[in-house]
XYZ file of C-alpha atoms in Angstrom:
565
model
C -15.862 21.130 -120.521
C -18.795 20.244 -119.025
C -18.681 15.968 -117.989
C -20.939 13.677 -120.200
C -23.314 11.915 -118.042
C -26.052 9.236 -118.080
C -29.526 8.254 -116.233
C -29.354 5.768 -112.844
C -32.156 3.823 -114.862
C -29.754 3.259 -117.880
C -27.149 2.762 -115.907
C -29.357 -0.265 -113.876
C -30.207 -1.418 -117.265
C -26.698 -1.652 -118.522
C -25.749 -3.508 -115.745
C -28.431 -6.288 -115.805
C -27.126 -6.566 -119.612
C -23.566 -7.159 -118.362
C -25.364 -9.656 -115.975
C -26.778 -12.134 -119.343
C -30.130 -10.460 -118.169
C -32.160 -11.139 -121.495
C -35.855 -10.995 -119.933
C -37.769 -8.998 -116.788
C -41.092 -9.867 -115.864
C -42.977 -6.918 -114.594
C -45.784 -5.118 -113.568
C -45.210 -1.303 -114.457
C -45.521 1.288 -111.715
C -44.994 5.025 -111.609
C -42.112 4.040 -109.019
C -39.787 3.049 -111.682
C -41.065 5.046 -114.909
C -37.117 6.371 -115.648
C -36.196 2.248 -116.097
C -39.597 1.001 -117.905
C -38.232 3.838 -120.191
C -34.664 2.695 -120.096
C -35.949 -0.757 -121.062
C -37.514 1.012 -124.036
C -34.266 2.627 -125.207
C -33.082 -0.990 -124.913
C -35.839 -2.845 -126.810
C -35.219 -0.520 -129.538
C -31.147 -0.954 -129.840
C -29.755 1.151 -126.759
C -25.563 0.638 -126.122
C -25.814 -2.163 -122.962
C -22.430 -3.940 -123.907
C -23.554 -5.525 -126.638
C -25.570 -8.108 -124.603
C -28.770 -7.670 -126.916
C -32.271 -6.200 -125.927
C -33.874 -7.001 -123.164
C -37.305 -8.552 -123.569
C -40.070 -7.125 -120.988
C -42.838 -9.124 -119.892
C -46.201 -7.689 -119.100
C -47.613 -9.673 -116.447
C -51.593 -9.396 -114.871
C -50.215 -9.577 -111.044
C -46.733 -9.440 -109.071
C -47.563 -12.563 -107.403
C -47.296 -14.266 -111.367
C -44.315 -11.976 -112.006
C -42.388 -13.166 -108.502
C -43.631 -17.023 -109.431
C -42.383 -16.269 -113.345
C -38.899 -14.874 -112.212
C -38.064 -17.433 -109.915
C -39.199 -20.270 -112.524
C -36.979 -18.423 -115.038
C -34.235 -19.068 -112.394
C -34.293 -22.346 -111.186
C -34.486 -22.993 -115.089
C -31.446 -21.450 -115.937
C -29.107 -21.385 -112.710
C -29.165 -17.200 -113.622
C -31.330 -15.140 -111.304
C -34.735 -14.286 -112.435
C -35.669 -11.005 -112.902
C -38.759 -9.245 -111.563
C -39.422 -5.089 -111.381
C -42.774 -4.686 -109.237
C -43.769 -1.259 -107.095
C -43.753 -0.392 -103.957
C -46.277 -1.328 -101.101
C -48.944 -3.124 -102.468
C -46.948 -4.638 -105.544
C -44.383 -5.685 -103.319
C -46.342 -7.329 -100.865
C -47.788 -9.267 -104.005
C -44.694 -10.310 -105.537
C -43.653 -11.506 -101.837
C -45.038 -14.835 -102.484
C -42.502 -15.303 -105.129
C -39.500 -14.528 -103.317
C -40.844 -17.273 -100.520
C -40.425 -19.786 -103.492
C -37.314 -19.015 -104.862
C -36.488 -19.053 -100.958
C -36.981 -22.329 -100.031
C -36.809 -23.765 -103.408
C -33.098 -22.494 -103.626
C -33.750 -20.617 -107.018
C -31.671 -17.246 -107.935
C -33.950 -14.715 -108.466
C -33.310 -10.520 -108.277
C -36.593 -8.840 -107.529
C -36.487 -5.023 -107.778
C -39.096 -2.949 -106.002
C -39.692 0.903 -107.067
C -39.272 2.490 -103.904
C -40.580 6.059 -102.521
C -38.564 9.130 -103.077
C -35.562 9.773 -100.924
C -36.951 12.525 -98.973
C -39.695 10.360 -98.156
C -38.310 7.862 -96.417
C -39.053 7.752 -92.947
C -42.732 9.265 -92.774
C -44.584 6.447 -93.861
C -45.081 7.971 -97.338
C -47.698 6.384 -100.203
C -47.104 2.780 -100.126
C -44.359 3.171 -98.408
C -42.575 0.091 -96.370
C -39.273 -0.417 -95.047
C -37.961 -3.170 -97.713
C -34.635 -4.357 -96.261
C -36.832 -5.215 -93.162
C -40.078 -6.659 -94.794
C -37.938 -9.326 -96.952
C -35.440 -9.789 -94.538
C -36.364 -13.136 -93.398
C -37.082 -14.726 -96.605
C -34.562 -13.187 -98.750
C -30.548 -14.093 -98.954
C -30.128 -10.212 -98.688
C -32.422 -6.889 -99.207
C -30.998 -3.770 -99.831
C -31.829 0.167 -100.908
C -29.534 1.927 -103.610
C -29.654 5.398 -101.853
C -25.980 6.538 -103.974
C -26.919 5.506 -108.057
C -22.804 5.470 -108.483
C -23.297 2.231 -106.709
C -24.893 0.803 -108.850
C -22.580 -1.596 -110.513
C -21.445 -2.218 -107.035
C -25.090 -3.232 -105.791
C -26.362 -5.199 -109.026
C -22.746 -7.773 -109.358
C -23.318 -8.232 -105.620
C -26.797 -9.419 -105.768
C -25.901 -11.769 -108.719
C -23.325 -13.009 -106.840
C -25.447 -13.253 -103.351
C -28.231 -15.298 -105.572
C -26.414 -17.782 -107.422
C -23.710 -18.567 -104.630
C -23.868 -21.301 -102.047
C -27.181 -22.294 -101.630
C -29.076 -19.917 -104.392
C -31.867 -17.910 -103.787
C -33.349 -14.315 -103.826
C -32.610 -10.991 -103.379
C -34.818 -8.050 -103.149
C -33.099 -4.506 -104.261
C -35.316 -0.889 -103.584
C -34.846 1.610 -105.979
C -35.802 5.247 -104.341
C -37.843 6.578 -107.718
C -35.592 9.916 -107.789
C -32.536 7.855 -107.875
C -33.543 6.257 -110.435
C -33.630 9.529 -112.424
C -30.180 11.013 -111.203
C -27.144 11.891 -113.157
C -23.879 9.830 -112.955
C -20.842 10.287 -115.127
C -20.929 8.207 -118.087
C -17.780 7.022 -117.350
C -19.280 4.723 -115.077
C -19.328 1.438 -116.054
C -21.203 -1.763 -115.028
C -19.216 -4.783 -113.123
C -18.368 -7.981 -115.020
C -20.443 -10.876 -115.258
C -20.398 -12.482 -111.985
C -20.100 -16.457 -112.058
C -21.226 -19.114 -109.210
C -17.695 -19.652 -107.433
C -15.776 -22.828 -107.895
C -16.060 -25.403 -104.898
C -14.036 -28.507 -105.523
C -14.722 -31.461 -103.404
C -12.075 -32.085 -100.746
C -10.454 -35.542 -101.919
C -9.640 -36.726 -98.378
C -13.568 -36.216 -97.759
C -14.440 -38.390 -100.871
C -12.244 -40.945 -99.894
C -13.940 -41.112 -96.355
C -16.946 -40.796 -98.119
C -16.167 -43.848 -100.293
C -14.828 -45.823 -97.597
C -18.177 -45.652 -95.282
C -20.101 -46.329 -98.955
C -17.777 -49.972 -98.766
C -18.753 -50.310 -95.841
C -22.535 -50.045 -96.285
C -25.181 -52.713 -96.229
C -28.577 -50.847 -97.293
C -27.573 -47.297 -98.517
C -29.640 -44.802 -100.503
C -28.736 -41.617 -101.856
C -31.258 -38.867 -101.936
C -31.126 -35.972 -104.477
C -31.640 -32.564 -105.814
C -32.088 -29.562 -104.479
C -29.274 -26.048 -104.124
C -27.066 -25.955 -106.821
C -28.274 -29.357 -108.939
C -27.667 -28.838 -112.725
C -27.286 -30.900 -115.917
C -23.344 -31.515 -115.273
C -24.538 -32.691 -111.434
C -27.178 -34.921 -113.166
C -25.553 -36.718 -115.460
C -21.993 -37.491 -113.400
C -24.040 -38.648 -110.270
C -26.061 -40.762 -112.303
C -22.699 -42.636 -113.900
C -22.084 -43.139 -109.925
C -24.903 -44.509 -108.727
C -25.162 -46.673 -111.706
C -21.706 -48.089 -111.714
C -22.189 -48.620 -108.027
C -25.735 -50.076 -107.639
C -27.118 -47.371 -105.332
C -30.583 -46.642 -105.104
C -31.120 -43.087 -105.440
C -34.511 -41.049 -104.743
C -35.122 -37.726 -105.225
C -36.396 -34.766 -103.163
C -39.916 -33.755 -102.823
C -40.592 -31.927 -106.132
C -36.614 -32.555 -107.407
C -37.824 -35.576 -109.775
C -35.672 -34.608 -112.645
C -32.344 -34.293 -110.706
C -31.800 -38.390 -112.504
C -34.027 -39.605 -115.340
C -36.439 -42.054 -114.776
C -35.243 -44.448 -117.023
C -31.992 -45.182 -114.782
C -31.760 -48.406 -113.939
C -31.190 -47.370 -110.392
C -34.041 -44.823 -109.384
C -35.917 -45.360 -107.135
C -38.782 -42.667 -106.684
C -39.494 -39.331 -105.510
C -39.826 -38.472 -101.329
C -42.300 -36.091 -100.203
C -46.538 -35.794 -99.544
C -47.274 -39.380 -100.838
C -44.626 -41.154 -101.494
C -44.189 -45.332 -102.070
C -44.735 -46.693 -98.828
C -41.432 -49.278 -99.837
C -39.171 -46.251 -100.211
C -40.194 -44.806 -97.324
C -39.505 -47.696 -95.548
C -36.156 -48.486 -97.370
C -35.022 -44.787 -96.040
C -36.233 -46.144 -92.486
C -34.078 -49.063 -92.877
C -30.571 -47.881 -94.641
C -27.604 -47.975 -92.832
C -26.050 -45.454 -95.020
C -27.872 -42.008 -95.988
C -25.929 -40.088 -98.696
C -27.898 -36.646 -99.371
C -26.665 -34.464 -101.690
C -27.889 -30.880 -102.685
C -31.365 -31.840 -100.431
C -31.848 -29.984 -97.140
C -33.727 -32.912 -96.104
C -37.016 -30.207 -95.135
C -40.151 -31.290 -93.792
C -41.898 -32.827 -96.674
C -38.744 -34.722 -98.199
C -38.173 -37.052 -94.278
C -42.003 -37.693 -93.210
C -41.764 -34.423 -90.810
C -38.222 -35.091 -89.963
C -38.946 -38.810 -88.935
C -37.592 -40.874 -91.726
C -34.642 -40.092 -91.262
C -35.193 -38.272 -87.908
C -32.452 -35.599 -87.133
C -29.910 -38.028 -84.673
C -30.940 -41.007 -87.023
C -29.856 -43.538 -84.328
C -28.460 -46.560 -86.058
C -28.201 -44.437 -89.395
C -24.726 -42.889 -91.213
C -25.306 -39.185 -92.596
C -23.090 -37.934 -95.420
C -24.778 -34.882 -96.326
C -23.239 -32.739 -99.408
C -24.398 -29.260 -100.132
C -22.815 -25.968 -101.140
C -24.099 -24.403 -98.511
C -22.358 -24.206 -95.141
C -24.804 -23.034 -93.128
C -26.617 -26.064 -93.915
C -25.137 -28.881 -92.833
C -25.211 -29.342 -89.160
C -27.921 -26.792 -89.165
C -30.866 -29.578 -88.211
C -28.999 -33.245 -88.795
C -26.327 -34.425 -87.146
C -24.337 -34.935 -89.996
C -21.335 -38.027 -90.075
C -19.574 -36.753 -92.792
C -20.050 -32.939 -94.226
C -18.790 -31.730 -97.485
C -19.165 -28.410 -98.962
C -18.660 -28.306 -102.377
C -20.219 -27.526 -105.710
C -22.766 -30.337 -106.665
C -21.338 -30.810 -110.366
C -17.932 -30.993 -108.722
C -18.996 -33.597 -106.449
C -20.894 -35.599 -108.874
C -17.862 -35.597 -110.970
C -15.480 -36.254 -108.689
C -17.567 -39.105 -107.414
C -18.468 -40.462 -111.151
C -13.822 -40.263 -111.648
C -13.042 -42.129 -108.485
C -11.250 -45.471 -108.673
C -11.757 -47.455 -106.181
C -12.439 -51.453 -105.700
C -13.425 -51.622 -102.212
C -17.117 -50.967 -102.854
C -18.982 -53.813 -104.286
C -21.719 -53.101 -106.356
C -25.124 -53.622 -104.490
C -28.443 -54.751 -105.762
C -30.532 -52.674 -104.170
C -30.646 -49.817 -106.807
C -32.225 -52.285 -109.561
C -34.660 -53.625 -106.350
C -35.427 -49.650 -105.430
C -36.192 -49.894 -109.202
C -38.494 -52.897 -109.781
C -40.378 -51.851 -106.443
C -40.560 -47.660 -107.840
C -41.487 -49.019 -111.196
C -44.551 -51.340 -109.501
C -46.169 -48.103 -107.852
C -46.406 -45.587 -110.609
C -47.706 -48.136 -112.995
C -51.331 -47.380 -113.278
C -53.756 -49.931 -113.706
C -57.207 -49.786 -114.167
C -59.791 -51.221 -111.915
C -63.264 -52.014 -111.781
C -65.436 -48.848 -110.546
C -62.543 -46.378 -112.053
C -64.203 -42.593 -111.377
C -65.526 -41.425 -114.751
C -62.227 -39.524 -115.718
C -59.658 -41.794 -113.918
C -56.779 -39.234 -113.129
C -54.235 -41.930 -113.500
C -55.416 -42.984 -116.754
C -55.401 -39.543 -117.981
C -51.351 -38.958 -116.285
C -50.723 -41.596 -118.352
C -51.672 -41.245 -121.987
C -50.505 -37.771 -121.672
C -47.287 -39.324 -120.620
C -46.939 -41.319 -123.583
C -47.953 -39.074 -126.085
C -45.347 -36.390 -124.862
C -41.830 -36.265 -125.967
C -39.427 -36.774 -122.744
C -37.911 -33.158 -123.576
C -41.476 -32.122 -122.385
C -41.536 -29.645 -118.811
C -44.490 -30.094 -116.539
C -45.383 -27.401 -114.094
C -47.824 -27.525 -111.431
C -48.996 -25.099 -108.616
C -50.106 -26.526 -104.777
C -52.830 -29.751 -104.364
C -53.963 -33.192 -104.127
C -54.074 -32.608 -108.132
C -50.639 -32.865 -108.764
C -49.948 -36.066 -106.740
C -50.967 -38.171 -109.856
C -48.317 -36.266 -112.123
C -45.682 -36.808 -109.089
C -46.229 -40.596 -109.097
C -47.383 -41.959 -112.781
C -45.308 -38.932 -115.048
C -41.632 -39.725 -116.174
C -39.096 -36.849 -115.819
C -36.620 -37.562 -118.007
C -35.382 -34.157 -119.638
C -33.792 -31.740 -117.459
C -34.661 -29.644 -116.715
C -38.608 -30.743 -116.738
C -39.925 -30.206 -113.381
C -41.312 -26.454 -112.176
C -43.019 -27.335 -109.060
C -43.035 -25.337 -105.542
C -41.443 -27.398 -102.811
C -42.664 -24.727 -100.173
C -46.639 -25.336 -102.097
C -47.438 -22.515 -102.826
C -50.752 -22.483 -104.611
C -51.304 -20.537 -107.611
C -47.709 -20.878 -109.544
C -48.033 -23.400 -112.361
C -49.343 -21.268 -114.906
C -46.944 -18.467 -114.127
C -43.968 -20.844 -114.260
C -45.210 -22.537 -117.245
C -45.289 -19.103 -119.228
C -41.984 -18.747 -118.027
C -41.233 -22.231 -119.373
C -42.711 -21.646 -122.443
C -40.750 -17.916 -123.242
C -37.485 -19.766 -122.366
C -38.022 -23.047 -124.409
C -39.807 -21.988 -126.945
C -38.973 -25.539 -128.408
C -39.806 -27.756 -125.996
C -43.318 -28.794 -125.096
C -44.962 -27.276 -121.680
C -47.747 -28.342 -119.660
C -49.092 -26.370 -116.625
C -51.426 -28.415 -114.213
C -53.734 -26.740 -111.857
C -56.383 -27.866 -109.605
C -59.333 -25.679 -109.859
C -58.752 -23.424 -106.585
C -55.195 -23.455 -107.725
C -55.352 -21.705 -110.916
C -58.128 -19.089 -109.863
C -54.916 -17.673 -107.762
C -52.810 -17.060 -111.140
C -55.001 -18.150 -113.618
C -55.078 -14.027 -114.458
C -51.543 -15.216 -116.520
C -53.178 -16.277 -119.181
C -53.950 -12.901 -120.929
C -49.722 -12.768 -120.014
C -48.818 -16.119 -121.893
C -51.123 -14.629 -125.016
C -49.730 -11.626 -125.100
C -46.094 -13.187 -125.232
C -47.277 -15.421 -127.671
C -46.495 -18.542 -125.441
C -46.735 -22.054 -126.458
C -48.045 -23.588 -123.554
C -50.515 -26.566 -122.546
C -52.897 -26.265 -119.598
C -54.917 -28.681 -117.755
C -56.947 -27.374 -114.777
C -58.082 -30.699 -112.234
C -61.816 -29.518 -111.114
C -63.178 -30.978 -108.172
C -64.876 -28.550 -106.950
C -63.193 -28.244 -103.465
C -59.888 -27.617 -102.347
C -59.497 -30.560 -102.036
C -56.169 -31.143 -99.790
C -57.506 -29.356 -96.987
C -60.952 -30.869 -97.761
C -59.097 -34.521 -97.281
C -57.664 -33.422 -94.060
C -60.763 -32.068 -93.370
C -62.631 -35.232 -93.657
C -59.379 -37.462 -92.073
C -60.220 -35.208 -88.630
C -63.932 -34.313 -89.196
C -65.662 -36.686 -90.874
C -68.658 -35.252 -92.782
C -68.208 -31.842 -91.389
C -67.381 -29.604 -94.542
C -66.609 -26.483 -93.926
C -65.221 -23.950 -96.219
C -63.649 -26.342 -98.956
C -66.261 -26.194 -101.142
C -65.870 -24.179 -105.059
C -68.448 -22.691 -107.068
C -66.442 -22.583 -110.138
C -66.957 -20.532 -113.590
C -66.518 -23.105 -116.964
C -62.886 -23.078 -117.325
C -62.564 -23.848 -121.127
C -64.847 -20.710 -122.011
C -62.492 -18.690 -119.908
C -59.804 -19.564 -121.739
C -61.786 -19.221 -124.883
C -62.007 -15.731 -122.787
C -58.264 -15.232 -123.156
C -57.661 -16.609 -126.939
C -57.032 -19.908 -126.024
C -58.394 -23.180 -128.049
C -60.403 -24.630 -125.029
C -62.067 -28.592 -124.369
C -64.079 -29.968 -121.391
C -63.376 -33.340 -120.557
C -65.871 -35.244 -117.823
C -64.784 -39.112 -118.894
C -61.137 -40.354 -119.436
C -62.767 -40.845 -123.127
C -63.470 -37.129 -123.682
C -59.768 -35.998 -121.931
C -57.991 -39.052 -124.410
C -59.621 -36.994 -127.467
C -59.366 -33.197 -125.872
C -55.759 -34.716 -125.654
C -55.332 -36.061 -128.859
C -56.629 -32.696 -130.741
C -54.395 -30.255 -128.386
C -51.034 -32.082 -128.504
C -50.994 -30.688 -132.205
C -52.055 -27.645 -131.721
C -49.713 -24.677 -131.193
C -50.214 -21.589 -128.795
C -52.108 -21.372 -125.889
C -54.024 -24.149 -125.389
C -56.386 -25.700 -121.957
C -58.640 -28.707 -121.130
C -60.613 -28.289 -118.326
C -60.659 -31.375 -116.960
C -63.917 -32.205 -114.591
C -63.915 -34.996 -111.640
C -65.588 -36.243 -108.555
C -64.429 -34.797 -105.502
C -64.767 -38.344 -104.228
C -61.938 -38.791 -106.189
C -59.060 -37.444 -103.414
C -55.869 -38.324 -103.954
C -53.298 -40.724 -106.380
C -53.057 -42.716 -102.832
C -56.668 -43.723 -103.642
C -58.280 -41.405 -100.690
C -61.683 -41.567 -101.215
C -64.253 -39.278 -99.195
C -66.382 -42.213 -98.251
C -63.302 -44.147 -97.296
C -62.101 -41.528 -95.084
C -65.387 -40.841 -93.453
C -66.522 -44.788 -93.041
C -62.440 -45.355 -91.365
């Protein structure tokens, strides 16, 4: 009797069902026909162990595919999935796989490869994978035998979400894809982020240095953080008094309502929390790698941190040590920290009053206040009645740009997750991320901000987020400029513009382009009421909102005040 077998393609698709996989984002290409049509057998009720159909996204580029995958990731602690072809697909969807990279995000990307026997001679679009995403993935790989499959698919789930998560990039040779295994082949389990307790003679050293602390701060977020992580750390901090800030672009790893927050780190940051990092005694990090943008370019604090105790905590081993000289290392999970911190008992620390003074002082600087000569539509203004006619539960994305420094100081983060933002900038990923927002909180409000230079590098996504029926919120910033390099510009060449400058196409009739209801907003008056009308509207909605390039930064950078200093 001859043996029953099955396609590599159904076999891949099986096991991303056995994986939870319940959405790709893609671009098709003729590399991977056999599983575009395996996903078809799916969508219409194919046997994948009962896990449900998987829904396929149709997106306009692989760079918005990449950025959608890894926002679907860091949303759900399961990698993001993203199918793209080879060569020049791949090389687009790169710029994702950076993201998920250094934002610590699980993410699978799978890249239709070239044909077995055409490996080798530099063959259409050909490029040696493994190699190309080497450096910025957590491991890249070619399926060469399809019986590996299973093997292959539970290893990069497991490779993603363990330690400190990230991406992995798997080639699929396009006649592999359409070779016969035996149908008794069957996919791997569900793979699960491994347990890491926290060692209890490290928390008690941990607590004892925290007793014996004058000025500590804790700083947060990052590899690992989730809702369980959240909420214990914050019953810690809180019980304790510690002041705890958050990572560059990590502002929903505690809610800003905690009594004990005390602001975000990162590209304009409160000038008192910078300095109250300068000045603790006691640093406690925990799930942050402490990168460039999160310590003032590893000044504050500086790698030895003279004078300074490190506790760093991260999942990752390869981590700590790897640029601080770290006091006290613990690798562990970041819930099971958290909760092993929130459970201890122990009197020796006394409560401090510096987390309600971190507070009071956060609390100060992302009040806005109006002042005489406001710019016509006053950015801050506009941060803020947004802010208070949003439900906390909303998420608020943003690509790269001086643009989204007024959302990072005068918006509240409460919800969790509500923060989609690039910590390695990458221009270009807001709307992508708020699509992916949007698909998997279909309840929850989304906003996508984008400075004008910003979304013309995904702005494509919007035919994407009508086609999927997305119910998403957009507000493109237009200045005109880019206008973060043209500040730096004028900071080191006063007057000397070169470069920076945007001629730009009317955003709202673009939209109008796509399907979208669109407004145009040139006073804080006319973005209050553009506002007003598209908070209760449903779909996809976008107010292009127009401003004076004088009008910098949320530091209150101004182009004459940089050029007359």
């Amino acid at each position: 009797m001859a043996e029953t077998t099955k396609r590599a393609a159904d076999l891949l698709v099986e096991c991303l069902a056995q994986q939870g996989t319940d959405r790709i984002f893609t671009v098709p290409g003729e590399s991977f026909l056999a599983v575009l049509d395996a996903l078809h057998a799916d969508e219409r009720g194919g046997n994948y162990g009962g896990a449900g159909a998987i829904e396929t996204v149709t997106c306009r580029q692989e760079g918005g595919a990449a950025f959608m995958a890894a926002a679907d990731g860091a949303l759900t602690g399961r990698p993001g999935i993203a199918f793209v072809t080879r060569g020049p697909g791949a090389t687009n969807a790169s710029i994702g796989v950076h993201v998920a990279h250094q934002d610590s995000q699980p993410m699978v990307l799978f890249v239709g490869d070239v044909a077995r026997g055409m490996q080798g001679r530099e063959g259409f679009q050909e490029v040696d994978f493994p190699a190309f995403f080497a450096p910025i993935a957590k491991w890249a790989a070619r399926i060469d035998d399809p019986a590996r499959i299973p093997e292959y698919v539970a290893r990069a789930f497991s490779v993603a979400i363990s330690g400190r998560p990230g991406p992995v990039v798997l080639a699929l040779p396009e006649d592999m894809l359409c070779d016969e295994v035996s149908a008794a082949i069957a996919p791997r389990p569900r793979v699960e982020r491994p347990t890491q307790a926290a060692c209890p003679d490290a928390m008690q050293a941990l607590v004892g240095l925290l007793a014996d602390a004058a000025s500590p701060i804790a700083i947060v977020g990052g590899a690992g953080w989730n809702r369980k992580a959240r909420h214990c750390f914050q019953s810690f901090a809180e019980r304790i008094g510690l002041p705890v800030a958050t990572a560059f672009r990590r502002q929903d790893a505690i809610p800003a309502s905690s009594p004990v927050y005390a602001g975000s780190l990162g590209y304009g940051p409160n000038p008192k929390l910078v300095e109250r990092v300068r000045n603790a005694d006691l640093i406690l990090a925990v799930g942050a790698r402490l990168g460039e943008a999160t310590t003032e370019s590893y000044t504050v604090p500086s790698p030895e941190h003279p004078g300074q105790v490190l506790i760093h905590v991260h999942p990752d081993p390869e981590e700590l040590g790897r640029v601080y000289r770290t006091d006290l290392a613990l690798c562990c999970a970041m819930d099971e920290f958290a909760e092993s911190a929130a459970l201890w008992e122990d009197a020796s620390i006394i409560p401090f009053d510096a987390g309600a003074q971190a507070n009071r002082e956060w609390r100060e600087w992302a009040t806005h206040e109006a002042k005489p000569g406001a710019p016509a539509l006053d950015m801050g203004a506009c941060v803020t009645l947004m802010r208070a006619g949003l439900p906390h539960e909303t998420i608020l994305c943003n690509g790269a740009g001086n643009f989204a420094g007024w959302f990072h100081r005068y918006w509240r983060y409460e919800g969790y997750p509500a923060q989609l933002a690039p910590t390695c900038g990458a221009m270009g990923y807001g709307v992508p991320a708020g699509v992916a927002a949007a698909l998997r909180f279909p309840g929850r409000p989304v906003v996508a901000v984008a400075g004008d230079g910003d979304f013309l590098m995904n702005g494509q996504e919007l035919a994407t987020a009508a086609q999927a029926g997305a119910n998403l919120l957009v507000v493109v910033v237009d200045n005109g400029a880019y206008g973060t390099i043209r500040m730096h510009q004028e900071r080191e060449y006063p007057g000397r513009v070169s470069a920076t400058r945007l001629a730009n196409p009317d955003f709202a009739k673009l939209a109008e382009a796509y399907g979208a209801w669109a407004a145009r907003a040139e006073t804080t008056d006319e973005f209050a009421a553009a506002f007003a009308e598209a908070k209760d509207r449903d779909g996809l909605r976008l107010i292009h909102a127009v401003i004076d390039v004088e009008q910098l930064a949320a530091s209150g950078a101004t182009v004459s005040g940089l050029r007359n200093r």
